[in-house]
JSON list of C-alpha atoms in Angstrom, two decimals:
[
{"chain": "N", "resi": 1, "resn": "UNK", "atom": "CA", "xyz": [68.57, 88.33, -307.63]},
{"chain": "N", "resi": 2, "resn": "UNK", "atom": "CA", "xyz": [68.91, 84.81, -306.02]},
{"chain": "N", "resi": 3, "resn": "UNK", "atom": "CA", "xyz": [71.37, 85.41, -303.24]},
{"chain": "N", "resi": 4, "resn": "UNK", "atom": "CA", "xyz": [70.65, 88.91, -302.52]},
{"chain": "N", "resi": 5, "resn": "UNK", "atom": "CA", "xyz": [66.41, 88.33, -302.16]},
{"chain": "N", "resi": 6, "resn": "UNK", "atom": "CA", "xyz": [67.45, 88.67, -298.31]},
{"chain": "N", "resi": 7, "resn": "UNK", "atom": "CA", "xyz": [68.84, 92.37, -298.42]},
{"chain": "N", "resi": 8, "resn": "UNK", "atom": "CA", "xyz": [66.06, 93.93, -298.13]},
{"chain": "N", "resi": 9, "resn": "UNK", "atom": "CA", "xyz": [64.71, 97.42, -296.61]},
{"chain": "N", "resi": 10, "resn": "UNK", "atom": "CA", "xyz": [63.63, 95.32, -293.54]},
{"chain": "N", "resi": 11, "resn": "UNK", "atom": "CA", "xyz": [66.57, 93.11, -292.76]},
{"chain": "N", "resi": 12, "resn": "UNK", "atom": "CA", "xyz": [68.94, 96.66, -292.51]},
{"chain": "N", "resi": 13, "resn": "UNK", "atom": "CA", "xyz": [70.07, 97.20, -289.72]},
{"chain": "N", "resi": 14, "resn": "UNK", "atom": "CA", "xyz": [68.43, 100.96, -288.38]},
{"chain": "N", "resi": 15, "resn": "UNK", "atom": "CA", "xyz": [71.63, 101.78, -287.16]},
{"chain": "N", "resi": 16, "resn": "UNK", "atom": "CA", "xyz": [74.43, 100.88, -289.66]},
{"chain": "N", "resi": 17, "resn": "UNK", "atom": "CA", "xyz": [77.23, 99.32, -289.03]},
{"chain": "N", "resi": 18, "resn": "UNK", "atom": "CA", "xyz": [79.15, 101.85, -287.27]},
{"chain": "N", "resi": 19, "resn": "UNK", "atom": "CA", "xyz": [78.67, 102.87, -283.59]},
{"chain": "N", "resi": 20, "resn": "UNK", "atom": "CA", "xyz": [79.92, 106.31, -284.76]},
{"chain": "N", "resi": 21, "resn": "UNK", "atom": "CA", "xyz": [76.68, 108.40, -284.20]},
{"chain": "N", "resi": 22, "resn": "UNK", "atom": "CA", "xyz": [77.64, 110.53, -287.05]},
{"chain": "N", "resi": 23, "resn": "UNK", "atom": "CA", "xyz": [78.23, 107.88, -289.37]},
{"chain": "N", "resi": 24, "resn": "UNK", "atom": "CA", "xyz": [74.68, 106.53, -288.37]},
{"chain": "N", "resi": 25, "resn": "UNK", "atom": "CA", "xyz": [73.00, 109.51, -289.17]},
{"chain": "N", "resi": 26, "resn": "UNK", "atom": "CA", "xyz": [74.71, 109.43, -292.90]},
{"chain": "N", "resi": 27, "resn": "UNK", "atom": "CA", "xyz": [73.18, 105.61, -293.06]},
{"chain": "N", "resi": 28, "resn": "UNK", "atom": "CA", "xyz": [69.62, 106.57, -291.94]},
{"chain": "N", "resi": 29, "resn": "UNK", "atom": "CA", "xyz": [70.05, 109.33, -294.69]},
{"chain": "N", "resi": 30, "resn": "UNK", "atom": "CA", "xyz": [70.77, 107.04, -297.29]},
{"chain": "N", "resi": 31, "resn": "UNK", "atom": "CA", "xyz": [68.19, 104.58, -296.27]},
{"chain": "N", "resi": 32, "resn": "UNK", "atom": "CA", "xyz": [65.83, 107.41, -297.04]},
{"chain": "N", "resi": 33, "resn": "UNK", "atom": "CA", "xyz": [67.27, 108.36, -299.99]},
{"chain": "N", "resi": 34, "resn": "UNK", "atom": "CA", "xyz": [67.16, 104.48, -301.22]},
{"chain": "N", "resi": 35, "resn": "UNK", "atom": "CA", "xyz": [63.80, 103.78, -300.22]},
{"chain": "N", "resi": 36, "resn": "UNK", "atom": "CA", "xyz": [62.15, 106.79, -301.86]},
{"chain": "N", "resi": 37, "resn": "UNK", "atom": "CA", "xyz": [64.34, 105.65, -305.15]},
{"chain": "N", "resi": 38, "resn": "UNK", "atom": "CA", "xyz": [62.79, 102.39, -304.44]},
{"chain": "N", "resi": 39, "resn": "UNK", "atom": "CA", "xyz": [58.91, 104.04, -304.36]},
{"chain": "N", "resi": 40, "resn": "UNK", "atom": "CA", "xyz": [59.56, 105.94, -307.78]},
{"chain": "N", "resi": 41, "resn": "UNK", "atom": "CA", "xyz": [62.65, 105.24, -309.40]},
{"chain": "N", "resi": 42, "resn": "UNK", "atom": "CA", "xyz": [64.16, 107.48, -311.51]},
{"chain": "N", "resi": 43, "resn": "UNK", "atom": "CA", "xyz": [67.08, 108.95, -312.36]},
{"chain": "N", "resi": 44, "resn": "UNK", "atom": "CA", "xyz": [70.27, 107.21, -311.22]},
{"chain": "N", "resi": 45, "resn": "UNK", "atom": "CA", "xyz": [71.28, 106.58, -306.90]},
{"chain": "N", "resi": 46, "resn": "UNK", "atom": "CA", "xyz": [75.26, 106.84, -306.44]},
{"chain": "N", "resi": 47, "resn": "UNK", "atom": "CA", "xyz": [76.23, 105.02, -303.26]},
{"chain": "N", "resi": 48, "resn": "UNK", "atom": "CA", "xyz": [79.33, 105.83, -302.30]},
{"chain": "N", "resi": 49, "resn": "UNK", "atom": "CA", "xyz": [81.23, 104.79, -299.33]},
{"chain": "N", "resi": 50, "resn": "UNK", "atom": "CA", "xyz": [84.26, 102.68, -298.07]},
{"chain": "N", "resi": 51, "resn": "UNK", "atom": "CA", "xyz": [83.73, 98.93, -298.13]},
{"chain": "N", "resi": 52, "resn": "UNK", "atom": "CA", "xyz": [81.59, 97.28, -295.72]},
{"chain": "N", "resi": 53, "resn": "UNK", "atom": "CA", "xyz": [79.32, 100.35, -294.92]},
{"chain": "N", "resi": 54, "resn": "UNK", "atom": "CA", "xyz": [76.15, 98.73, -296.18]},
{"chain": "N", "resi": 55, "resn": "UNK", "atom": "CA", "xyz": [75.90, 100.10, -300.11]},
{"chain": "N", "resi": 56, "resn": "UNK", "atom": "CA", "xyz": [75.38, 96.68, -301.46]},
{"chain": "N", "resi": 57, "resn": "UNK", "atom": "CA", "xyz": [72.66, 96.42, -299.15]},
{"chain": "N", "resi": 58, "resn": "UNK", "atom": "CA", "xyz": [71.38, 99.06, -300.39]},
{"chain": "N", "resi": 59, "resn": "UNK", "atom": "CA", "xyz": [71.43, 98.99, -303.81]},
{"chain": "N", "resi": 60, "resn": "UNK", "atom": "CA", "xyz": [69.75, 95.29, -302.88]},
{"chain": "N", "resi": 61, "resn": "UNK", "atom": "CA", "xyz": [67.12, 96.28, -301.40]},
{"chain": "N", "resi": 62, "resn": "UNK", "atom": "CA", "xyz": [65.97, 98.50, -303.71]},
{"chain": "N", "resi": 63, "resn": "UNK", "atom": "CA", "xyz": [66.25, 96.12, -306.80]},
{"chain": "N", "resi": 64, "resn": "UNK", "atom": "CA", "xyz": [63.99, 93.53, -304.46]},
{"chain": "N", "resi": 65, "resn": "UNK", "atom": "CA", "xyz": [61.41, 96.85, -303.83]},
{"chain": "N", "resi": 66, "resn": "UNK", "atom": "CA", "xyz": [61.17, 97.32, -307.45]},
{"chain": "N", "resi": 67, "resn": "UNK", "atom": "CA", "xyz": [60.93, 93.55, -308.24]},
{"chain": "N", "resi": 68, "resn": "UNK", "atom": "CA", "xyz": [58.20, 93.19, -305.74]},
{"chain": "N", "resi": 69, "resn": "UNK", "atom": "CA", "xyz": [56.20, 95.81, -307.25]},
{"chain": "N", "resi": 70, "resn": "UNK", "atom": "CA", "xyz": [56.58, 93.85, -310.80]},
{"chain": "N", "resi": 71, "resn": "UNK", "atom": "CA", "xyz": [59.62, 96.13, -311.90]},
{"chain": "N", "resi": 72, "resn": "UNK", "atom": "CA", "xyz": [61.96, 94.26, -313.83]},
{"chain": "N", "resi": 73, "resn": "UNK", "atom": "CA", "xyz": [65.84, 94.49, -312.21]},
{"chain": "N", "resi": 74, "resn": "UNK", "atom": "CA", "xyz": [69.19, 93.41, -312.82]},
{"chain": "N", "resi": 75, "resn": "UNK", "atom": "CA", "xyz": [71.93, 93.09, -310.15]},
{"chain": "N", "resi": 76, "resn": "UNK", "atom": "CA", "xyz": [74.97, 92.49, -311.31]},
{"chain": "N", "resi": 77, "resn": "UNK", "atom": "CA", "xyz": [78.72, 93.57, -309.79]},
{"chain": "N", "resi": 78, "resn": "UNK", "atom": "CA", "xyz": [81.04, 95.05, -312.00]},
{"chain": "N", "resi": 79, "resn": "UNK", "atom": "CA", "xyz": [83.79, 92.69, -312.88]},
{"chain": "N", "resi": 80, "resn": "UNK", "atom": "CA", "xyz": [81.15, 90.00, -312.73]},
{"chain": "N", "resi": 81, "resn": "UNK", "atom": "CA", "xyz": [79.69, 91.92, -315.78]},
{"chain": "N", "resi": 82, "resn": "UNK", "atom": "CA", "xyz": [82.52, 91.93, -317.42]},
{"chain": "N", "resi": 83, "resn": "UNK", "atom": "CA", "xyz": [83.40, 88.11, -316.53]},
{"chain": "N", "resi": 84, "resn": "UNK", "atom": "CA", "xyz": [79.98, 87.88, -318.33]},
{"chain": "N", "resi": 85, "resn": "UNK", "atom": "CA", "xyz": [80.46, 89.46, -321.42]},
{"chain": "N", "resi": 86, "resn": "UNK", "atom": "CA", "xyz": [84.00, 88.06, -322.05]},
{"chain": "N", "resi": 87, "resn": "UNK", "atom": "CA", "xyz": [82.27, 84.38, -322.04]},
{"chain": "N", "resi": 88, "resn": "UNK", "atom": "CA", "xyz": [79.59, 85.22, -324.61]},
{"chain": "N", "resi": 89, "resn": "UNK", "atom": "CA", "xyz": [82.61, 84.97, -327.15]},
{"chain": "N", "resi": 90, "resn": "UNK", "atom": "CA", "xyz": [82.64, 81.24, -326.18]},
{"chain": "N", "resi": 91, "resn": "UNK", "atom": "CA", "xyz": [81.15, 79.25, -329.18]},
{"chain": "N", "resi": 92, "resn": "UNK", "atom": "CA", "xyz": [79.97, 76.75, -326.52]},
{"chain": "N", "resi": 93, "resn": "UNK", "atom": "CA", "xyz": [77.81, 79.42, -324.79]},
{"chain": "N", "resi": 94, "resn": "UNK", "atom": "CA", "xyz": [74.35, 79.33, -324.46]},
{"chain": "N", "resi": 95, "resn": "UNK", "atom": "CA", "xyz": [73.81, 83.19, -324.74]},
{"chain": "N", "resi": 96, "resn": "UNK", "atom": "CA", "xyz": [74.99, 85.70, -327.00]},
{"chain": "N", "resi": 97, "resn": "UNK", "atom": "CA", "xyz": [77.19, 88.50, -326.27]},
{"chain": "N", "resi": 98, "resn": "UNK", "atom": "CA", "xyz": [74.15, 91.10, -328.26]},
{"chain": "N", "resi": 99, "resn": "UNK", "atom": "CA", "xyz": [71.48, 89.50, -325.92]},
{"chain": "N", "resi": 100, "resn": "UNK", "atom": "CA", "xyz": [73.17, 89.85, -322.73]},
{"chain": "N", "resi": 101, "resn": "UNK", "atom": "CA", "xyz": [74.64, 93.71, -323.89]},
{"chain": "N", "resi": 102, "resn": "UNK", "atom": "CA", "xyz": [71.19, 94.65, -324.73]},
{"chain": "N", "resi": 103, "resn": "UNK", "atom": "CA", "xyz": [69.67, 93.01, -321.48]},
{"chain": "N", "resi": 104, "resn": "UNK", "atom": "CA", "xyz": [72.34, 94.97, -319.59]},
{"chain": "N", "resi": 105, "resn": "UNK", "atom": "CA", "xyz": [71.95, 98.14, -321.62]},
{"chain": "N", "resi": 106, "resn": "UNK", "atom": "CA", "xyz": [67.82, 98.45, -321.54]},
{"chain": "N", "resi": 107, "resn": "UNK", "atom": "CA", "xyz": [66.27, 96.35, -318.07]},
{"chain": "N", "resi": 108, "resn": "UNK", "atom": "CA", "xyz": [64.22, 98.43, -316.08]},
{"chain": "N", "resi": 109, "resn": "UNK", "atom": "CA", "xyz": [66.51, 98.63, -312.95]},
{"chain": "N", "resi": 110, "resn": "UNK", "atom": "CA", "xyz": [70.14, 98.00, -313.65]},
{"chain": "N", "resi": 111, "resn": "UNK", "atom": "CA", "xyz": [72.21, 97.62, -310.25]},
{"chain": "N", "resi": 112, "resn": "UNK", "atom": "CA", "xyz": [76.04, 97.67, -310.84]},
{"chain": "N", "resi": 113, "resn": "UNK", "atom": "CA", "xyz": [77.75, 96.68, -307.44]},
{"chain": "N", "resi": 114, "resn": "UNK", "atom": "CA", "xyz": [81.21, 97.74, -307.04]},
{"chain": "N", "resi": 115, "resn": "UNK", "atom": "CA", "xyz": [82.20, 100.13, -310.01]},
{"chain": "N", "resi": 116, "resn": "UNK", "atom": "CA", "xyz": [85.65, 100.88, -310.53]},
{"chain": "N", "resi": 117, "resn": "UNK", "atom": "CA", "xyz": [86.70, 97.34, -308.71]},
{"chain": "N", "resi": 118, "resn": "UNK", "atom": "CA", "xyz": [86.85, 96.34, -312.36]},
{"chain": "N", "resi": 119, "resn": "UNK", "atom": "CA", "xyz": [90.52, 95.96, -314.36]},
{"chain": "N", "resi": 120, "resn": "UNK", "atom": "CA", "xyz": [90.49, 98.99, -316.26]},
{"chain": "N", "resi": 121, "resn": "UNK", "atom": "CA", "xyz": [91.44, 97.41, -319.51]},
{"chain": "N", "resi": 122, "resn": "UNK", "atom": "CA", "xyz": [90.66, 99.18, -322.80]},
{"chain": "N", "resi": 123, "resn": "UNK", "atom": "CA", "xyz": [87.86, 97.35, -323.54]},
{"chain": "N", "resi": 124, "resn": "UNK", "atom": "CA", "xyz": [86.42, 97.03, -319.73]},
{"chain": "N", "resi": 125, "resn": "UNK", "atom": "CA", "xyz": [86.38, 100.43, -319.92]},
{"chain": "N", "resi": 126, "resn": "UNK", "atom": "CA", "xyz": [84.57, 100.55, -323.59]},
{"chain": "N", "resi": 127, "resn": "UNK", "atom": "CA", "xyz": [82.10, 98.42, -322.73]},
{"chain": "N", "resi": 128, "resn": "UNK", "atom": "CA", "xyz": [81.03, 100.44, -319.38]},
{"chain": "N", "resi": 129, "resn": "UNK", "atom": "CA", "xyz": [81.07, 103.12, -321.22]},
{"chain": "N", "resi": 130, "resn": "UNK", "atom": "CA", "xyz": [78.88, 101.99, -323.70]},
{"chain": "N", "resi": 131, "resn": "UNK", "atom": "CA", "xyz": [76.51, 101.05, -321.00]},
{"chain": "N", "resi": 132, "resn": "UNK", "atom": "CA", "xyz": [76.69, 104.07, -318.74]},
{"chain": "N", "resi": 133, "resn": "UNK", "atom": "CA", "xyz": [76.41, 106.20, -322.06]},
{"chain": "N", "resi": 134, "resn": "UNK", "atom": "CA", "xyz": [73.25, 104.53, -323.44]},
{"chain": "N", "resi": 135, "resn": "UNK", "atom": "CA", "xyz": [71.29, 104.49, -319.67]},
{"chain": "N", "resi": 136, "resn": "UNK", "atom": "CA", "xyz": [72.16, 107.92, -319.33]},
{"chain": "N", "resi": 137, "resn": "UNK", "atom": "CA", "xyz": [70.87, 109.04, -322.50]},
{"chain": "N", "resi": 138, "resn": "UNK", "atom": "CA", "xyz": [67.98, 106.86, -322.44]},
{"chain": "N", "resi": 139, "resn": "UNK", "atom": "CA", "xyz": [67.74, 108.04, -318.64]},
{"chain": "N", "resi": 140, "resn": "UNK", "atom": "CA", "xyz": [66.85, 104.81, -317.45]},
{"chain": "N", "resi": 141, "resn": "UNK", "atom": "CA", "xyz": [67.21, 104.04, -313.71]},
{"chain": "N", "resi": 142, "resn": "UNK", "atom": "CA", "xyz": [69.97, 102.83, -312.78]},
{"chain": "N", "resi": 143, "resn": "UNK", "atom": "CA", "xyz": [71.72, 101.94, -309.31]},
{"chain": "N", "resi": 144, "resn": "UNK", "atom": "CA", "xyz": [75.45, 102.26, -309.10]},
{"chain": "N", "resi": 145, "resn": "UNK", "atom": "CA", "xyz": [77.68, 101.29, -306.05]},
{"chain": "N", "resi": 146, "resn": "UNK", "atom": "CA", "xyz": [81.57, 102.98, -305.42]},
{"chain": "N", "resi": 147, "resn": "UNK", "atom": "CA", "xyz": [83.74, 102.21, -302.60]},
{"chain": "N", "resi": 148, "resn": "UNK", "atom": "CA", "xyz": [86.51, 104.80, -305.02]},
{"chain": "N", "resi": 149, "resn": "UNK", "atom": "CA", "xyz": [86.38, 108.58, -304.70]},
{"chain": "N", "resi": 150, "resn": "UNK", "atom": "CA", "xyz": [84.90, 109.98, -307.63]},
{"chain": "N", "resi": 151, "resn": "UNK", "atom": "CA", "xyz": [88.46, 111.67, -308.52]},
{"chain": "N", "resi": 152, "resn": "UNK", "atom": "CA", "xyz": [89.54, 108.48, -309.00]},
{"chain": "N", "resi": 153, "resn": "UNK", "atom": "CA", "xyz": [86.67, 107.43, -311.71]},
{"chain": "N", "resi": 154, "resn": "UNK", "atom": "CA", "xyz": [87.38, 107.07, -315.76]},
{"chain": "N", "resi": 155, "resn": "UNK", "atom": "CA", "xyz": [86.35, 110.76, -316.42]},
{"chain": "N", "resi": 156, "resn": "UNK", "atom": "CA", "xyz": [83.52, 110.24, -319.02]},
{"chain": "N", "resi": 157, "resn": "UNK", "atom": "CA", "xyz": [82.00, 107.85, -316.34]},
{"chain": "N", "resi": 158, "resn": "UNK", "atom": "CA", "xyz": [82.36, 110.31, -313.38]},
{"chain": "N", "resi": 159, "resn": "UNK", "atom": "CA", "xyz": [80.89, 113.00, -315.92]},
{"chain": "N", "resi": 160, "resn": "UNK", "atom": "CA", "xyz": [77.38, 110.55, -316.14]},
{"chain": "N", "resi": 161, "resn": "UNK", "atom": "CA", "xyz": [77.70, 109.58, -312.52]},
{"chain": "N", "resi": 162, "resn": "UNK", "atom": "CA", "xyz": [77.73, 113.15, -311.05]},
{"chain": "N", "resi": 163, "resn": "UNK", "atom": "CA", "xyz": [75.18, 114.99, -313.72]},
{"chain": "N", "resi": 164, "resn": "UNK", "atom": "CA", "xyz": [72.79, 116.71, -311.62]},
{"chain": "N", "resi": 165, "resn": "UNK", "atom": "CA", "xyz": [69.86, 116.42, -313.78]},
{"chain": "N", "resi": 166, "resn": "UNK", "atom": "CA", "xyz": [69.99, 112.44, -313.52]},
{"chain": "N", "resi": 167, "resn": "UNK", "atom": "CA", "xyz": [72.17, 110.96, -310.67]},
{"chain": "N", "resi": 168, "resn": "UNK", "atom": "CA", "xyz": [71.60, 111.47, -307.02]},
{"chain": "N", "resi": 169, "resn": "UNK", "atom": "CA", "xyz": [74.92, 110.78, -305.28]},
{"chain": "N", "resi": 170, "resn": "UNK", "atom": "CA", "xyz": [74.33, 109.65, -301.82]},
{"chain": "N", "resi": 171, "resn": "UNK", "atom": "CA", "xyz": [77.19, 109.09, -299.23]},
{"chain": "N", "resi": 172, "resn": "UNK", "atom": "CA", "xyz": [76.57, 105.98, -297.25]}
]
């Protein structure tokens, strides 16, 4: 996690960021939500929520839960993923593109920060695909941030990410 080992449950602020009461009582809701995902995670957590409202945080905190509590996670945003991938096909690269698909596609925790922030290229959109569609059949937990209405998701992603019997969509 390196950089993100100080979001924690802890270090949130109560509150939230916003000094709308309403919009506080959504956060402490989806605090909840997060740290009972964190005590027995299953299933997928959908943030959603414009930028800035504290999903990352979120999301981070419950990957550094799981990880304290010898859970295997991997945080990762979206395009950074991608990034990722595309550099595997490097011959000078020190990992493969199989190892770090597989890592992606079977870790204990996957956290993917920022979904749909990604181009939506033909084969961005493949390869997420491939991911989301392997987790979800394999129902392995899996942590997914939007700062996008879900209208505005690929629809074979938005059909994973709103499945009742997997994916609890919380509004941060």
């Amino acid at each position: 996690m390196g950089l993100l080992t100080h979001f924690t449950f802890e270090s949130l602020d109560p509150q939230g960021r916003s000094p709308d009461v309403e919009n506080q009582r959504m956060f402490a809701k989806a605090r909840e939500g997060a740290e009972a995902y964190a005590r027995d995670p299953r299933g997928w957590l959908v943030l959603t929520g414009a930028s800035g409202c504290g999903k990352t945080h979120l999301a981070a905190a419950v990957a550094n839960r799981c990880m304290e509590h010898g859970i295997p996670a991997f945080f990762v945003v979206v395009p950074d993923l991608l990034d990722h991938l595309r550099a595997t096909f490097d011959p000078s690269t020190t990992v493969s593109y199989d190892e770090l698909f597989e890592q992606v596609r079977t870790v204990p925790i996957l956290v993917l920060d920022d979904l749909g922030m990604q181009s939506a290229t033909p084969w961005a959109q493949e390869k997420l695909y491939q991911v989301f569609n392997h987790r979800f059949n394999a129902q392995f937990p899996t942590i997914v941030t939007i700062n996008k209405s879900m209208e505005q998701m690929e629809e074979r992603l938005r059909t994973r990410l709103l499945d009742p019997r997997l994916a609890h969509v919380v509004d941060v």
